PDB file of C-alpha atoms in Angstrom:
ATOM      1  CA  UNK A   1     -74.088 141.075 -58.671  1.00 85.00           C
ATOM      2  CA  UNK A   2     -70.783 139.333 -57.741  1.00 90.00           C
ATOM      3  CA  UNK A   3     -70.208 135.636 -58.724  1.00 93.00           C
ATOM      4  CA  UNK A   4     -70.915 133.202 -56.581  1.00 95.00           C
ATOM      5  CA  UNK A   5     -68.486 132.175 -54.254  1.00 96.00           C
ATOM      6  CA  UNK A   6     -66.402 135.699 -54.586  1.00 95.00           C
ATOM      7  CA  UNK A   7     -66.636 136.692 -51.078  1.00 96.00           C
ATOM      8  CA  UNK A   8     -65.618 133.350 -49.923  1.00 97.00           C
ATOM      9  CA  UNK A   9     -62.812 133.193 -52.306  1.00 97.00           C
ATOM     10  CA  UNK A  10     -61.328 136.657 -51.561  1.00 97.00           C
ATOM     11  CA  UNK A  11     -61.483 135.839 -47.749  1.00 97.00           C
ATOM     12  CA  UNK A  12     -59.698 132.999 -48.147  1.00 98.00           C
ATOM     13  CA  UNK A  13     -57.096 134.459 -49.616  1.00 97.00           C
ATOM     14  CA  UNK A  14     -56.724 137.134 -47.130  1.00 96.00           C
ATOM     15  CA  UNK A  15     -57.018 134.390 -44.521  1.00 97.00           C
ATOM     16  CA  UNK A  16     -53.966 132.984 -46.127  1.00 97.00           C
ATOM     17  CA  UNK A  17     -51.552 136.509 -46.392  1.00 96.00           C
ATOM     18  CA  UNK A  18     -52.469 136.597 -49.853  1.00 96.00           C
ATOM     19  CA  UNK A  19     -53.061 140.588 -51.360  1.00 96.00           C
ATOM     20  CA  UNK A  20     -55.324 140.776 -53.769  1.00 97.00           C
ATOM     21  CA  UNK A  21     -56.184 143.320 -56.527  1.00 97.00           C
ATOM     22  CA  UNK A  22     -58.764 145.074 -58.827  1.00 97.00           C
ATOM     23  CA  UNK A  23     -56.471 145.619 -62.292  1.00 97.00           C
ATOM     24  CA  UNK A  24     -59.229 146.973 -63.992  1.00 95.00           C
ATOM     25  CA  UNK A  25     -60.073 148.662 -67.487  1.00 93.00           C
ATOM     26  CA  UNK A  26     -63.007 149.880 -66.291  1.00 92.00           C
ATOM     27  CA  UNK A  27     -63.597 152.664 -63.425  1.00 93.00           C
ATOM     28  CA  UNK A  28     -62.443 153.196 -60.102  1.00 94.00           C
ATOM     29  CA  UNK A  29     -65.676 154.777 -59.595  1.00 89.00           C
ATOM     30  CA  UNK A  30     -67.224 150.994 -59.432  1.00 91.00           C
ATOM     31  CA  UNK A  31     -64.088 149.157 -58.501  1.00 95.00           C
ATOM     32  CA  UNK A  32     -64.132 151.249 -55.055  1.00 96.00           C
ATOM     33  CA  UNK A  33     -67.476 149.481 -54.401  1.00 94.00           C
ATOM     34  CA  UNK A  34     -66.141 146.192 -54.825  1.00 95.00           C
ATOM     35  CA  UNK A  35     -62.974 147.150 -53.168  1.00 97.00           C
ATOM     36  CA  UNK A  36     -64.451 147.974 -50.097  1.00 97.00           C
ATOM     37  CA  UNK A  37     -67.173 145.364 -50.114  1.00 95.00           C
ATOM     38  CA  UNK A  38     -64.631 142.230 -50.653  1.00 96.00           C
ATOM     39  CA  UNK A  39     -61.331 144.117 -48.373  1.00 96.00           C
ATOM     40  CA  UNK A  40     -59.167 143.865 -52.255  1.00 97.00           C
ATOM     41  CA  UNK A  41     -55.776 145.097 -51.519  1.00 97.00           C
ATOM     42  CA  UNK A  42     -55.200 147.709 -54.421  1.00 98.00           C
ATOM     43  CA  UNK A  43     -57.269 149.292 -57.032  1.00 98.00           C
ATOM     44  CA  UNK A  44     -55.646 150.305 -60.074  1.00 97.00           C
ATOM     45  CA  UNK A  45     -58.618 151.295 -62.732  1.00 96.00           C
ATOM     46  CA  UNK A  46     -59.492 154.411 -65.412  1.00 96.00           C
ATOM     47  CA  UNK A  47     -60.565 157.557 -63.687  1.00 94.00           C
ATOM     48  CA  UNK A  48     -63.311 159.534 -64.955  1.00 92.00           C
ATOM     49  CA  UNK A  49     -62.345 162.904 -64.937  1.00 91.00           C
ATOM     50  CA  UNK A  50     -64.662 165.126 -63.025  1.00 88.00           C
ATOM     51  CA  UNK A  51     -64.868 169.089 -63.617  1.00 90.00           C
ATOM     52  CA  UNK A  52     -67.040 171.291 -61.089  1.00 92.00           C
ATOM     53  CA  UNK A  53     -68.714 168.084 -59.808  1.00 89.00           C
ATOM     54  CA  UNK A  54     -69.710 166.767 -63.410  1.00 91.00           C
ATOM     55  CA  UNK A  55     -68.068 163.715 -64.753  1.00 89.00           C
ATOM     56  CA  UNK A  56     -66.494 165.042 -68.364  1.00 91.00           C
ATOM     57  CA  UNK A  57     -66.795 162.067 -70.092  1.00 88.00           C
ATOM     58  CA  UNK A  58     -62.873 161.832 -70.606  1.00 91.00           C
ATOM     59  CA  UNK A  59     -60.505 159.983 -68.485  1.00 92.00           C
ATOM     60  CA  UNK A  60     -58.007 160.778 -66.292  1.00 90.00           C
ATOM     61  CA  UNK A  61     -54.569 160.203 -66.517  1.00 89.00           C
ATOM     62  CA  UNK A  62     -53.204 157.208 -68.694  1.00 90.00           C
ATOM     63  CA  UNK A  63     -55.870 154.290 -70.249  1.00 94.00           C
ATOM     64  CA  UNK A  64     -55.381 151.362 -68.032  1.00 96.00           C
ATOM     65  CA  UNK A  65     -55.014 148.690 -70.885  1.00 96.00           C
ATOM     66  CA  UNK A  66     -53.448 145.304 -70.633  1.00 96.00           C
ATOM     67  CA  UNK A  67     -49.959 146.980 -70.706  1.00 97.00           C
ATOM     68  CA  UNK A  68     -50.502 149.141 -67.811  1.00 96.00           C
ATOM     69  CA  UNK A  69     -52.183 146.012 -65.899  1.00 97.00           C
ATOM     70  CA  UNK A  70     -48.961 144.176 -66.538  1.00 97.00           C
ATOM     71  CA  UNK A  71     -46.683 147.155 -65.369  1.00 97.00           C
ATOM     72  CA  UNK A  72     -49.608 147.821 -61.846  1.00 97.00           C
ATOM     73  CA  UNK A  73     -48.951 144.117 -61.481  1.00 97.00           C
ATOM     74  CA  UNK A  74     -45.319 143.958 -61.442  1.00 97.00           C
ATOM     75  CA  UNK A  75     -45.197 147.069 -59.059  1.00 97.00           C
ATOM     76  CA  UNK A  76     -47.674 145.201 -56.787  1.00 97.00           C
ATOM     77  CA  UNK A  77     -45.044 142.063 -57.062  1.00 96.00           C
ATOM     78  CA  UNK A  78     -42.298 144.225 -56.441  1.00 97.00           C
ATOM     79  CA  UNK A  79     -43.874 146.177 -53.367  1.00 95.00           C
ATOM     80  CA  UNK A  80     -44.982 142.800 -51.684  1.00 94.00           C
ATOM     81  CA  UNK A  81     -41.740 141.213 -52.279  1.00 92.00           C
TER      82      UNK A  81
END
């Protein structure tokens, strides 16, 4: 469930030209929910890596840790000027 007053808070926001983003060590695979559900901006998560339609247990690509959040936020910064 999302915290109280997270829809609100996120259309607000949006209301006001802010962008808004999921910077996530977790999964894409759930952050697309919440993505779509609240209208976020960007998603930058861990991808599970899939092989023949079964999720491998492994990720994808590089560990999103609090180094790579810093570097998806700056980008984001960057992008929106």
């Amino acid at each position: 469930p999302l915290m109280d007053g997270a829809e609100r808070l996120v259309a607000t926001l949006k209301k006001l030209g802010y962008k808004t983003a999921i910077l996530s060590g977790g999964f894409t695979f759930f952050g697309r929910v919440l993505q779509q559900r609240l209208g976020i901006d960007y998603l930058h998560a861990n991808e599970l890596e899939i092989s023949a339609g079964v999720v491998t247990g492994e990720v994808s690509g590089a560990i999103v840790d609090g180094a790579r959040k810093a570097q998806f936020l700056t980008e984001i910064a960057h992008r929106q000027g």
